[in-house]
JSON list of C-alpha atoms in Angstrom, two decimals:
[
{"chain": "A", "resi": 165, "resn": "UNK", "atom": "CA", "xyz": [37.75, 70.07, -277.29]},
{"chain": "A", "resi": 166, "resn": "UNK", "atom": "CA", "xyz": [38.27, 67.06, -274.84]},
{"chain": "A", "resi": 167, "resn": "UNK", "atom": "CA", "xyz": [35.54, 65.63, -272.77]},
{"chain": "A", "resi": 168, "resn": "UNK", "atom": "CA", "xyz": [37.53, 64.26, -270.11]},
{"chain": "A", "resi": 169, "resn": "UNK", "atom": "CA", "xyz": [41.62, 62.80, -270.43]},
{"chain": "A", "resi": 170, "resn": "UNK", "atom": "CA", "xyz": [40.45, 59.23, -271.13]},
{"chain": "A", "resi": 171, "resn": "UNK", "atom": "CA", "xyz": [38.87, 61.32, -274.59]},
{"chain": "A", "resi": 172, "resn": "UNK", "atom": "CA", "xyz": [42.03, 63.19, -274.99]},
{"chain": "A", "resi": 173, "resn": "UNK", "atom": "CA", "xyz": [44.53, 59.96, -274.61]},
{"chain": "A", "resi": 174, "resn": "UNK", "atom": "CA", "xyz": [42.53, 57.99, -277.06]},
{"chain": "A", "resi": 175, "resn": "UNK", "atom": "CA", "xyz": [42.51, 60.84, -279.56]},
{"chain": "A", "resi": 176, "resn": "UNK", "atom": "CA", "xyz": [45.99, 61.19, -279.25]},
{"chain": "A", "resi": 177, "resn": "UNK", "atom": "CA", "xyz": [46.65, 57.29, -279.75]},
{"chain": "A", "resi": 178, "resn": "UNK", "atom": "CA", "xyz": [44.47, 57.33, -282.98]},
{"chain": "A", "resi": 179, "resn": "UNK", "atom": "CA", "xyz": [46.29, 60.08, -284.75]},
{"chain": "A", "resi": 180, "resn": "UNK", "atom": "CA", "xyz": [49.47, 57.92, -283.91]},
{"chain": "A", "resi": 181, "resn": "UNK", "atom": "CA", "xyz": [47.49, 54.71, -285.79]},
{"chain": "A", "resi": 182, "resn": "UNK", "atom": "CA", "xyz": [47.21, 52.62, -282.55]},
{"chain": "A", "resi": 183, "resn": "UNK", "atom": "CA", "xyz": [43.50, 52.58, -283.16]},
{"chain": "A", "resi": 184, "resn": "UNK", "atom": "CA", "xyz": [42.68, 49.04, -280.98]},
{"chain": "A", "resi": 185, "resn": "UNK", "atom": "CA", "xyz": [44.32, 50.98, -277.70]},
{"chain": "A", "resi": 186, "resn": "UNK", "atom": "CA", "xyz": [42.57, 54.36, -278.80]},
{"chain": "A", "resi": 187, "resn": "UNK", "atom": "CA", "xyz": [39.22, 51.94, -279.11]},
{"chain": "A", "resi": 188, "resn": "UNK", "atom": "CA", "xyz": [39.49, 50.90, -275.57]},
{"chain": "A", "resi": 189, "resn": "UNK", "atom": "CA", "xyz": [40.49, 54.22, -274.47]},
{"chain": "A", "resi": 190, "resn": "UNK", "atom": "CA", "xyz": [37.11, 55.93, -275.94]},
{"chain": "A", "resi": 191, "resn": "UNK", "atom": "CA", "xyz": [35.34, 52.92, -274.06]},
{"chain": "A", "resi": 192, "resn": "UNK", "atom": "CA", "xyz": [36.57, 54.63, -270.65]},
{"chain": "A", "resi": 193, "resn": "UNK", "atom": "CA", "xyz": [35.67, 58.14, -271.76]},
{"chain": "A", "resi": 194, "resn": "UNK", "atom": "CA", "xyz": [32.51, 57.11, -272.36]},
{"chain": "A", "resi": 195, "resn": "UNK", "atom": "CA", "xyz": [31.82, 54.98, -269.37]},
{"chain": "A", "resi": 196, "resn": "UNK", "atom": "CA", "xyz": [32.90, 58.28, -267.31]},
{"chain": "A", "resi": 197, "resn": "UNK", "atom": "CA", "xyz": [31.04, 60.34, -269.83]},
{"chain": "A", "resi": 198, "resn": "UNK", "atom": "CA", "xyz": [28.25, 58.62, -271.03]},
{"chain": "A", "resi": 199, "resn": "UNK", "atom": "CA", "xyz": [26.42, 59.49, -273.97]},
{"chain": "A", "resi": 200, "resn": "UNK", "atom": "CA", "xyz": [28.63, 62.27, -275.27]},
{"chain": "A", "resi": 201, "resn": "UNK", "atom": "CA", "xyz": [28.18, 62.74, -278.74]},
{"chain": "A", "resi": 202, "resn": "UNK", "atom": "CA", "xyz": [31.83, 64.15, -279.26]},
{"chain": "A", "resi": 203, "resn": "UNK", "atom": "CA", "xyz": [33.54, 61.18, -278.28]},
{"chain": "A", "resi": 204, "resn": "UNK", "atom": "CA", "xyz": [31.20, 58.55, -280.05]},
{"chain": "A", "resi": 205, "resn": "UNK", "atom": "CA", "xyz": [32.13, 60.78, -282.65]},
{"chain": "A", "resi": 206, "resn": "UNK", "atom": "CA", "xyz": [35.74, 60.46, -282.30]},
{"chain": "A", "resi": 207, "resn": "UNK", "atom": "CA", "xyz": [35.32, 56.55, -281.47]},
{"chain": "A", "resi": 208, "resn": "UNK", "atom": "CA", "xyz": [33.49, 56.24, -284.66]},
{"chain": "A", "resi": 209, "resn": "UNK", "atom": "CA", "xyz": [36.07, 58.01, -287.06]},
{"chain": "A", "resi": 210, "resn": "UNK", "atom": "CA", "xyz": [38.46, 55.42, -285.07]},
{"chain": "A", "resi": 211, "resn": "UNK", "atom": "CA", "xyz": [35.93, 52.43, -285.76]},
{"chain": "A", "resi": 212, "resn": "UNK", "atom": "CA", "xyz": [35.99, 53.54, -289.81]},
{"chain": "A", "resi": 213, "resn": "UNK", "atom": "CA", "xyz": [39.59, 53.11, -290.38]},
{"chain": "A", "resi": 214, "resn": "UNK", "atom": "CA", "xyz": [39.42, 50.17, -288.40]},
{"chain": "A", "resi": 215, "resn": "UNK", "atom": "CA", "xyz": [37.11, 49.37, -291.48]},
{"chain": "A", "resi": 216, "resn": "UNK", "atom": "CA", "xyz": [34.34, 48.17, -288.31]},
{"chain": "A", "resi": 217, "resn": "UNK", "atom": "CA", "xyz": [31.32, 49.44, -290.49]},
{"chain": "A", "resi": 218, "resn": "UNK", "atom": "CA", "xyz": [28.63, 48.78, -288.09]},
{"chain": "A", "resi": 219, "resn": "UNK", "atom": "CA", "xyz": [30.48, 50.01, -284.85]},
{"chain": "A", "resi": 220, "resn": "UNK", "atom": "CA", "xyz": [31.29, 52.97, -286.58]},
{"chain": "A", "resi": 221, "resn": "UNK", "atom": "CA", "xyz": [27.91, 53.60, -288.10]},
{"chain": "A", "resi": 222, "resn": "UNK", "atom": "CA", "xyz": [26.56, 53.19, -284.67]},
{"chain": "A", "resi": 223, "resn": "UNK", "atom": "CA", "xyz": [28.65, 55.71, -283.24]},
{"chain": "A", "resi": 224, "resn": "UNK", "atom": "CA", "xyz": [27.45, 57.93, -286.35]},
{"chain": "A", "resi": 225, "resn": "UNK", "atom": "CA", "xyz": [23.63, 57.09, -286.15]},
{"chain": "A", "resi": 226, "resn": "UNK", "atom": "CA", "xyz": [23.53, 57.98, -282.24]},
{"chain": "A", "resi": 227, "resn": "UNK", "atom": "CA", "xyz": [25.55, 61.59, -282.40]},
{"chain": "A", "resi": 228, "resn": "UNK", "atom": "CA", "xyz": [23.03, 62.36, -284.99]},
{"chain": "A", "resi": 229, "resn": "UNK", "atom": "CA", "xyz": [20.09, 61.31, -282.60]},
{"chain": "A", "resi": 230, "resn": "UNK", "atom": "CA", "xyz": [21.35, 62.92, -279.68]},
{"chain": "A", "resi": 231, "resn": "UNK", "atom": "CA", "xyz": [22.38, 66.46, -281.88]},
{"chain": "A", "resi": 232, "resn": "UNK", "atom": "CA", "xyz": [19.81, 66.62, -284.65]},
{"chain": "A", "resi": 233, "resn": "UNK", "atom": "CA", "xyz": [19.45, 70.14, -285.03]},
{"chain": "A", "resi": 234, "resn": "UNK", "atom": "CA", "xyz": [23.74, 70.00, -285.34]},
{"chain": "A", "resi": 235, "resn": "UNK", "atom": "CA", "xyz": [24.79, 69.80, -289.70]},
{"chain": "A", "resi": 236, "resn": "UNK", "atom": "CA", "xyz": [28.02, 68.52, -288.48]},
{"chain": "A", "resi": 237, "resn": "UNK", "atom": "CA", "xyz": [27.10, 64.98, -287.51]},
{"chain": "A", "resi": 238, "resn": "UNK", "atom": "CA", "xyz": [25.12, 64.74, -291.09]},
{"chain": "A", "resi": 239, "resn": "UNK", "atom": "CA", "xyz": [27.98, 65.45, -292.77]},
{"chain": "A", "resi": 240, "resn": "UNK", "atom": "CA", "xyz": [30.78, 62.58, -290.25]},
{"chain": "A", "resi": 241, "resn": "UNK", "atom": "CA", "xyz": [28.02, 59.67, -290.54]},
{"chain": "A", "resi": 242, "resn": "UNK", "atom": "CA", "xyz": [27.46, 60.81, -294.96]},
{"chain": "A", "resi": 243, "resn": "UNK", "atom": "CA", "xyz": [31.12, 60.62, -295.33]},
{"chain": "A", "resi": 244, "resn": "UNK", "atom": "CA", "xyz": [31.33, 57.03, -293.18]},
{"chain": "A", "resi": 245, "resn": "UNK", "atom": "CA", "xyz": [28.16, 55.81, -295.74]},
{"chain": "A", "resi": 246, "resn": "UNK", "atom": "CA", "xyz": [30.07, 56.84, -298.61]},
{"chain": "A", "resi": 247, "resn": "UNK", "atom": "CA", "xyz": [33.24, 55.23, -296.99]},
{"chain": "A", "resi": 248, "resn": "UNK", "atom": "CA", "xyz": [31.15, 51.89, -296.84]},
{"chain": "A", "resi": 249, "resn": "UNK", "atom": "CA", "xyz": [29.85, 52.34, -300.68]},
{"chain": "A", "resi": 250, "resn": "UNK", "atom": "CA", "xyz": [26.29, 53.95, -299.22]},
{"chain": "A", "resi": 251, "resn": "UNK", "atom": "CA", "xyz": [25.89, 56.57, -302.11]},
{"chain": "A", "resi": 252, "resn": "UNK", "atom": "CA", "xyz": [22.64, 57.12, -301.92]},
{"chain": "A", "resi": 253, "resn": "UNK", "atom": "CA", "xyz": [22.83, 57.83, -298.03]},
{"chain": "A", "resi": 254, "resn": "UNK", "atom": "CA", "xyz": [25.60, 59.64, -298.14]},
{"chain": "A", "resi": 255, "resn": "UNK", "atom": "CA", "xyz": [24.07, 62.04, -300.37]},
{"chain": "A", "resi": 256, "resn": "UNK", "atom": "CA", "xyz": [21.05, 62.19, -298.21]},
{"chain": "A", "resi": 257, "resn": "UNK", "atom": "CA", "xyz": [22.42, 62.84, -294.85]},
{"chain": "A", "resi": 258, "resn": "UNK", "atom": "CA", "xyz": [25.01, 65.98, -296.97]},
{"chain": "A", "resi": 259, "resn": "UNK", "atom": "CA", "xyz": [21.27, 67.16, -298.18]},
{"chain": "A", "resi": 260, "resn": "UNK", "atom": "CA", "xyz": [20.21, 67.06, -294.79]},
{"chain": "A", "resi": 261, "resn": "UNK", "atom": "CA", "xyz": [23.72, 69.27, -294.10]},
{"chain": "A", "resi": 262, "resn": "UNK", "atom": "CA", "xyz": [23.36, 71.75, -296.03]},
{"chain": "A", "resi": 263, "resn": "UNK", "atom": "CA", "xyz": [19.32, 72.14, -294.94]},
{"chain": "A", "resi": 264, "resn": "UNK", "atom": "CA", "xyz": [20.67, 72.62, -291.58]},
{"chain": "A", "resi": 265, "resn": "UNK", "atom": "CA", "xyz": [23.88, 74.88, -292.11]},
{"chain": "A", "resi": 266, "resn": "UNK", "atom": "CA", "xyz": [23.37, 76.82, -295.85]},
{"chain": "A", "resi": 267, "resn": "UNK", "atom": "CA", "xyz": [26.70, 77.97, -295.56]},
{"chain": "A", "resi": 268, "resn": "UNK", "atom": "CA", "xyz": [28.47, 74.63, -295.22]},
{"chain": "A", "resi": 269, "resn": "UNK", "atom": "CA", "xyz": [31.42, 74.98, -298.35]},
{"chain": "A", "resi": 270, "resn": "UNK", "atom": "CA", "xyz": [32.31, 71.39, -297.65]},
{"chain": "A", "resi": 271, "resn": "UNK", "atom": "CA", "xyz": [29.01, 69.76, -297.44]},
{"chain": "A", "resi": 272, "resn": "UNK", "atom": "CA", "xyz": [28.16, 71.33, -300.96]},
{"chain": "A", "resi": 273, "resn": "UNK", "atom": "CA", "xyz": [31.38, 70.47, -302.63]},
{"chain": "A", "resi": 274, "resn": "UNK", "atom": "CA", "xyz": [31.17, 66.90, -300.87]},
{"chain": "A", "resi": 275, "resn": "UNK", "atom": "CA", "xyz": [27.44, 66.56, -302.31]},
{"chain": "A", "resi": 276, "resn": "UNK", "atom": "CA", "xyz": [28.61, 67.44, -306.03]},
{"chain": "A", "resi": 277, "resn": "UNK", "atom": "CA", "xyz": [31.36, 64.80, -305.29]},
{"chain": "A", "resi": 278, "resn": "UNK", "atom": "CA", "xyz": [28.86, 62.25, -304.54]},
{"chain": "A", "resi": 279, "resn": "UNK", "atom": "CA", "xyz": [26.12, 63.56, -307.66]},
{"chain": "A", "resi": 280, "resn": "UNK", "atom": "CA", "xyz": [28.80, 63.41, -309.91]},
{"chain": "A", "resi": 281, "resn": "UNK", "atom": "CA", "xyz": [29.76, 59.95, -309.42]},
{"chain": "A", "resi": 282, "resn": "UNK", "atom": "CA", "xyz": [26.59, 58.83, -309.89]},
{"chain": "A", "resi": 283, "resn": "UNK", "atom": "CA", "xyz": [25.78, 61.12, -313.08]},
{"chain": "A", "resi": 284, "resn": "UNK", "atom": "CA", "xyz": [23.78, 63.88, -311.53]},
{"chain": "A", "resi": 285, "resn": "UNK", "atom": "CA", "xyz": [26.30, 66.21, -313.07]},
{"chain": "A", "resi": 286, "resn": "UNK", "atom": "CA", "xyz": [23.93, 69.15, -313.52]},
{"chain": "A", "resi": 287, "resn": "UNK", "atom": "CA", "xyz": [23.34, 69.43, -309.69]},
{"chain": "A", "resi": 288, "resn": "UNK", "atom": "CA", "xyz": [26.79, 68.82, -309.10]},
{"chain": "A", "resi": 289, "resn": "UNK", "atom": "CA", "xyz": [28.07, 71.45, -311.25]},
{"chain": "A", "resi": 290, "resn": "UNK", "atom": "CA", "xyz": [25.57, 73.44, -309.32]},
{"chain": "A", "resi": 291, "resn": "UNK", "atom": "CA", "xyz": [26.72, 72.65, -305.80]},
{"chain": "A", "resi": 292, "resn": "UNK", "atom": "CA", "xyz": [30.61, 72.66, -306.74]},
{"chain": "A", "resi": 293, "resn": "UNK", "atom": "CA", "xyz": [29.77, 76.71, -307.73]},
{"chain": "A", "resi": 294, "resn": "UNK", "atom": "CA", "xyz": [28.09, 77.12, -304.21]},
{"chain": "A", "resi": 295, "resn": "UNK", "atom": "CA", "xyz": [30.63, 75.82, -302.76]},
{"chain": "A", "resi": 296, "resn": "UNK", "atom": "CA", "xyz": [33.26, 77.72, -304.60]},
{"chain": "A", "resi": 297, "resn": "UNK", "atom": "CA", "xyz": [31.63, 80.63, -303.50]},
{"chain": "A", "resi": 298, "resn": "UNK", "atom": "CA", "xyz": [31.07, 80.46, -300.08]},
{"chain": "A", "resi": 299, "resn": "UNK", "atom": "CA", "xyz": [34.73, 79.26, -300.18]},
{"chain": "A", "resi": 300, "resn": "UNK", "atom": "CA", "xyz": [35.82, 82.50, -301.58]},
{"chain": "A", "resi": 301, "resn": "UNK", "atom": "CA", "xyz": [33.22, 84.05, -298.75]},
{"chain": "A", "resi": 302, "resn": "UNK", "atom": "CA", "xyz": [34.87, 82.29, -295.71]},
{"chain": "A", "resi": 303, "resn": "UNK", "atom": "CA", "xyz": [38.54, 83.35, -297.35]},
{"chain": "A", "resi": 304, "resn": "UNK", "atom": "CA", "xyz": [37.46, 86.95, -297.21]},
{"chain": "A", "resi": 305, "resn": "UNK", "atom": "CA", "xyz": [36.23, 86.49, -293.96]},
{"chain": "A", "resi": 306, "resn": "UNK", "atom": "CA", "xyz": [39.54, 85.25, -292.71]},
{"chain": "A", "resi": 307, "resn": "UNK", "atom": "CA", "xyz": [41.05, 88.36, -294.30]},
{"chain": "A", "resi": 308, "resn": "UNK", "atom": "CA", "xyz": [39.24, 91.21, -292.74]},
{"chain": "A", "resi": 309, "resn": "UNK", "atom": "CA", "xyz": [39.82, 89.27, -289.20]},
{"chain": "A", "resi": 310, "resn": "UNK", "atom": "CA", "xyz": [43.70, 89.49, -289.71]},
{"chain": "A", "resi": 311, "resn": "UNK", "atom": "CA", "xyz": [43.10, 93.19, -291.04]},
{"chain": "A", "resi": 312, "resn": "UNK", "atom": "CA", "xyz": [40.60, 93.86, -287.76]},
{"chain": "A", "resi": 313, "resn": "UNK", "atom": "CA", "xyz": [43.59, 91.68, -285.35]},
{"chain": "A", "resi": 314, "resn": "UNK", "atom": "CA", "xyz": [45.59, 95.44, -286.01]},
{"chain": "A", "resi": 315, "resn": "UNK", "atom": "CA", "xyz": [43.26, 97.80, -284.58]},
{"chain": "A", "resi": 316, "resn": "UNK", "atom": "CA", "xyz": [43.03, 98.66, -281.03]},
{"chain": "A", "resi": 317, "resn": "UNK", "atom": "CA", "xyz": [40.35, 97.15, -278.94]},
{"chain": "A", "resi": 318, "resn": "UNK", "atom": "CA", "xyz": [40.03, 99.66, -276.41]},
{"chain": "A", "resi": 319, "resn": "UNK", "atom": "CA", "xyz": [39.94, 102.60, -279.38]},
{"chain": "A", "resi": 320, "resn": "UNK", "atom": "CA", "xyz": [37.88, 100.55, -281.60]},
{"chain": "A", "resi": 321, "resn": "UNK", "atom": "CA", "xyz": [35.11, 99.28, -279.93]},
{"chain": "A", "resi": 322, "resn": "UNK", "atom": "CA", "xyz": [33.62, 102.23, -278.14]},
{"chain": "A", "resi": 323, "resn": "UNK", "atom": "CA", "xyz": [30.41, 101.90, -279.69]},
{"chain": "A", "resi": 324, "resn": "UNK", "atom": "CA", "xyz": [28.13, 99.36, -282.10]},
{"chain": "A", "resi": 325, "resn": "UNK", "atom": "CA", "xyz": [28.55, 102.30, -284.88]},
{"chain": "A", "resi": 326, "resn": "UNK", "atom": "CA", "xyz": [32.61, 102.26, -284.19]},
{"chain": "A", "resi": 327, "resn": "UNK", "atom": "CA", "xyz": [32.74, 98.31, -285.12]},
{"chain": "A", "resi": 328, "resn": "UNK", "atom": "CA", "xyz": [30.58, 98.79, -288.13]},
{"chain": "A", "resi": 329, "resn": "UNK", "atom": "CA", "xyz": [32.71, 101.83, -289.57]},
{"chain": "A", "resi": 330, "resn": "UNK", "atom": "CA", "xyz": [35.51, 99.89, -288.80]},
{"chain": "A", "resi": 331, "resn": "UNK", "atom": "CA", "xyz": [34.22, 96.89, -290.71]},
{"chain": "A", "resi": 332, "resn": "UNK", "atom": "CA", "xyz": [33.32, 98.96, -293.56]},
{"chain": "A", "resi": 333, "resn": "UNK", "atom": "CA", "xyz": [36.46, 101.19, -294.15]},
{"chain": "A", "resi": 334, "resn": "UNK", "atom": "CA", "xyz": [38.21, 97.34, -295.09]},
{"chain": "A", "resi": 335, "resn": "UNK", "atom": "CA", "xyz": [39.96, 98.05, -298.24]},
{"chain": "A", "resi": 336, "resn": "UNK", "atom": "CA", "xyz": [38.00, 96.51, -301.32]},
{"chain": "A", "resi": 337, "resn": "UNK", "atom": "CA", "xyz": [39.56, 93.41, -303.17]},
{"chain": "A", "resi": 338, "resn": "UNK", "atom": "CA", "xyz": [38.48, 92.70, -306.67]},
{"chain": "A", "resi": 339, "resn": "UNK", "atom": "CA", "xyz": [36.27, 90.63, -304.69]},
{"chain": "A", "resi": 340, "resn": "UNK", "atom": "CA", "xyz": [33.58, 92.90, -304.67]},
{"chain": "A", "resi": 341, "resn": "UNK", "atom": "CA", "xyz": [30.57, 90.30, -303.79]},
{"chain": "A", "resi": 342, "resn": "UNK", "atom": "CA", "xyz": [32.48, 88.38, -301.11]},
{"chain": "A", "resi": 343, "resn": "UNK", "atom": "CA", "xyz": [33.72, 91.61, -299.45]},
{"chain": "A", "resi": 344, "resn": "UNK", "atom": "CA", "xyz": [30.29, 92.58, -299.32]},
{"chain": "A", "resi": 345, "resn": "UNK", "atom": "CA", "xyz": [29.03, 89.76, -297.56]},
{"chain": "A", "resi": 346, "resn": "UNK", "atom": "CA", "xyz": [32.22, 89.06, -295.04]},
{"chain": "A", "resi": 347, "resn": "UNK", "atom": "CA", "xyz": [31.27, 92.46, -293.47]},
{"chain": "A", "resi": 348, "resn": "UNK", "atom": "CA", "xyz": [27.85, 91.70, -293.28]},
{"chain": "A", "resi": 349, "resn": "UNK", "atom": "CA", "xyz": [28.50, 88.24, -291.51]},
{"chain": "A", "resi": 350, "resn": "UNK", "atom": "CA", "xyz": [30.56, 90.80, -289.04]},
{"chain": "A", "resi": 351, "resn": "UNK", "atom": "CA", "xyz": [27.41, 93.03, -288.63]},
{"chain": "A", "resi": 352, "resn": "UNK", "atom": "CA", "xyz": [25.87, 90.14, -287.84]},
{"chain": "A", "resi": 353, "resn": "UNK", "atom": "CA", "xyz": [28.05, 89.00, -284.97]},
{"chain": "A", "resi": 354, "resn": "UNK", "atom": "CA", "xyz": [28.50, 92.11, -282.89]},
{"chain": "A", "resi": 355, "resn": "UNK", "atom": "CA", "xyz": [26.14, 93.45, -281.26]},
{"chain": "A", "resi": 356, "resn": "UNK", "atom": "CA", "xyz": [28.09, 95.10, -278.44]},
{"chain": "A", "resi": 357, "resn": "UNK", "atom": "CA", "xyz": [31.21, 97.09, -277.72]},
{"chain": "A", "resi": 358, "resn": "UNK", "atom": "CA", "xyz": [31.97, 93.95, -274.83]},
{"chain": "A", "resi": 359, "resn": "UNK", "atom": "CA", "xyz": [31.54, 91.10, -277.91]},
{"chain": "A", "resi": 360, "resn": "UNK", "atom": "CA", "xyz": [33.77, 93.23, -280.07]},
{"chain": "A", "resi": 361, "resn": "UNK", "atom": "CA", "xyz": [36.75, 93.88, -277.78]},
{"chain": "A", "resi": 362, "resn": "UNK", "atom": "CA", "xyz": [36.42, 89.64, -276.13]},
{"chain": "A", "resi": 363, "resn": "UNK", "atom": "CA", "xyz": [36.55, 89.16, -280.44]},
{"chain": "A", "resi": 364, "resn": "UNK", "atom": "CA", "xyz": [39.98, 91.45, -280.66]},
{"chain": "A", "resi": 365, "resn": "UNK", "atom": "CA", "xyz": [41.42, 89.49, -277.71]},
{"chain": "A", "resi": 366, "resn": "UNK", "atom": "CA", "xyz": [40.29, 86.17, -278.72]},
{"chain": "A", "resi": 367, "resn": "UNK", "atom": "CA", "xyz": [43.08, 87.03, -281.76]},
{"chain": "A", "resi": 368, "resn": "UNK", "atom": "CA", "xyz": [45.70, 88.35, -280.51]},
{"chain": "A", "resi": 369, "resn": "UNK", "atom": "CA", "xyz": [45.31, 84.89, -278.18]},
{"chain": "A", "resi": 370, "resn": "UNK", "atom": "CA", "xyz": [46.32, 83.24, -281.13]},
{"chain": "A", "resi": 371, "resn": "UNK", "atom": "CA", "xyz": [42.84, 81.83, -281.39]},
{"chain": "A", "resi": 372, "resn": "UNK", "atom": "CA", "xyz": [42.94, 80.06, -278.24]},
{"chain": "A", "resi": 373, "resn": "UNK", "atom": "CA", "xyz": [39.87, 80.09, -275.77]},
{"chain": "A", "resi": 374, "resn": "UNK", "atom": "CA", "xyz": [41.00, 80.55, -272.06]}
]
């Protein structure tokens, strides 16, 4: 998560609201780090509630230039435009989002946030429903992991065709679509007996990579 402990000592001072130390503190990561779009990142969330608009939009404008390809710095510099009253950008950089990751619930609601208050209220109404969906998606999801945490890696992931059998014998909700579609994000993501069993551990780890 951190970049080096000058990152992780100014993210700790920021969520503590002593955002001029945490300023100076990114400054050090980033002289030891150069570059690194996480902590620019960081330092620009910092430079936001510091209400610095074009420090933080800086920080914003470069994480995008150095990660293009990555939704997630669309989506930090459209909420810092909208922040600064930049609706039009805002809604242009959550466009470019959602291009890049269609299955980003957030960046969909966030858009129909942004549409709405500007009377686009048909495409809003359409991107709050996406959203709502792919929420109820990624809450399945989350459900047949905790289901999948009780099984056995060792028995359960002898084979491809055990992990998919597995997946499928998930009891049905009423949730008929998003069940569908959690287990075929699953089918998507293993591919072998090895990725299965590191996926068991990695829960039982209480989601913690070692």
């Amino acid at each position: 998560m951190f970049v080096n402990k000058f990152h992780e000592e100014a993210y700790n001072l920021a969520k503590k609201g002593e955002l001029d130390k945490a300023i100076a503190l990114f400054n050090a990561a980033l002289a030891e780090n150069p570059g690194q779009p996480d902590i620019h990142s960081d330092r620009g969330v910092t430079y936001l509630h510091l209400k610095m608009q074009a420090e933080a939009l800086s920080d914003f404008d470069l994480c995008v230039e150095i990660q293009p390809e990555y939704s997630y710095r669309y989506s930090s510099r459209a909420y810092a435009r909208d922040f600064f009253g930049d609706t039009e950008g805002a809604i242009e950089d959550y466009e470019k989002a959602i291009v890049l990751d269609p299955e980003d619930a957030v960046a969909y609601n966030n858009l129909g946030l942004l549409q709405e208050k500007i009377g686009y209220n048909k495409k809003a109404k359409e991107n709050f429903e996406r959203a709502d969906k792919l929420s109820k998606i990624e809450n399945r999801l989350y459900e047949v992991m905790d289901e999948l945490e009780q099984t056995e890696p060792a028995e359960q992931a002898e084979n491809l065709s055990t992990t998919v059998n597995l997946i499928d014998k998930v009891e049905p909700t009423e949730n008929s679509t998003e069940d569908t579609q959690a287990k075929s994000e699953f089918k998507k993501i293993f591919t072998s007996k090895k990725q299965f069993g590191e996926f068991i551990a990695f829960l039982r780890n209480g989601f913690r990579i070692k």
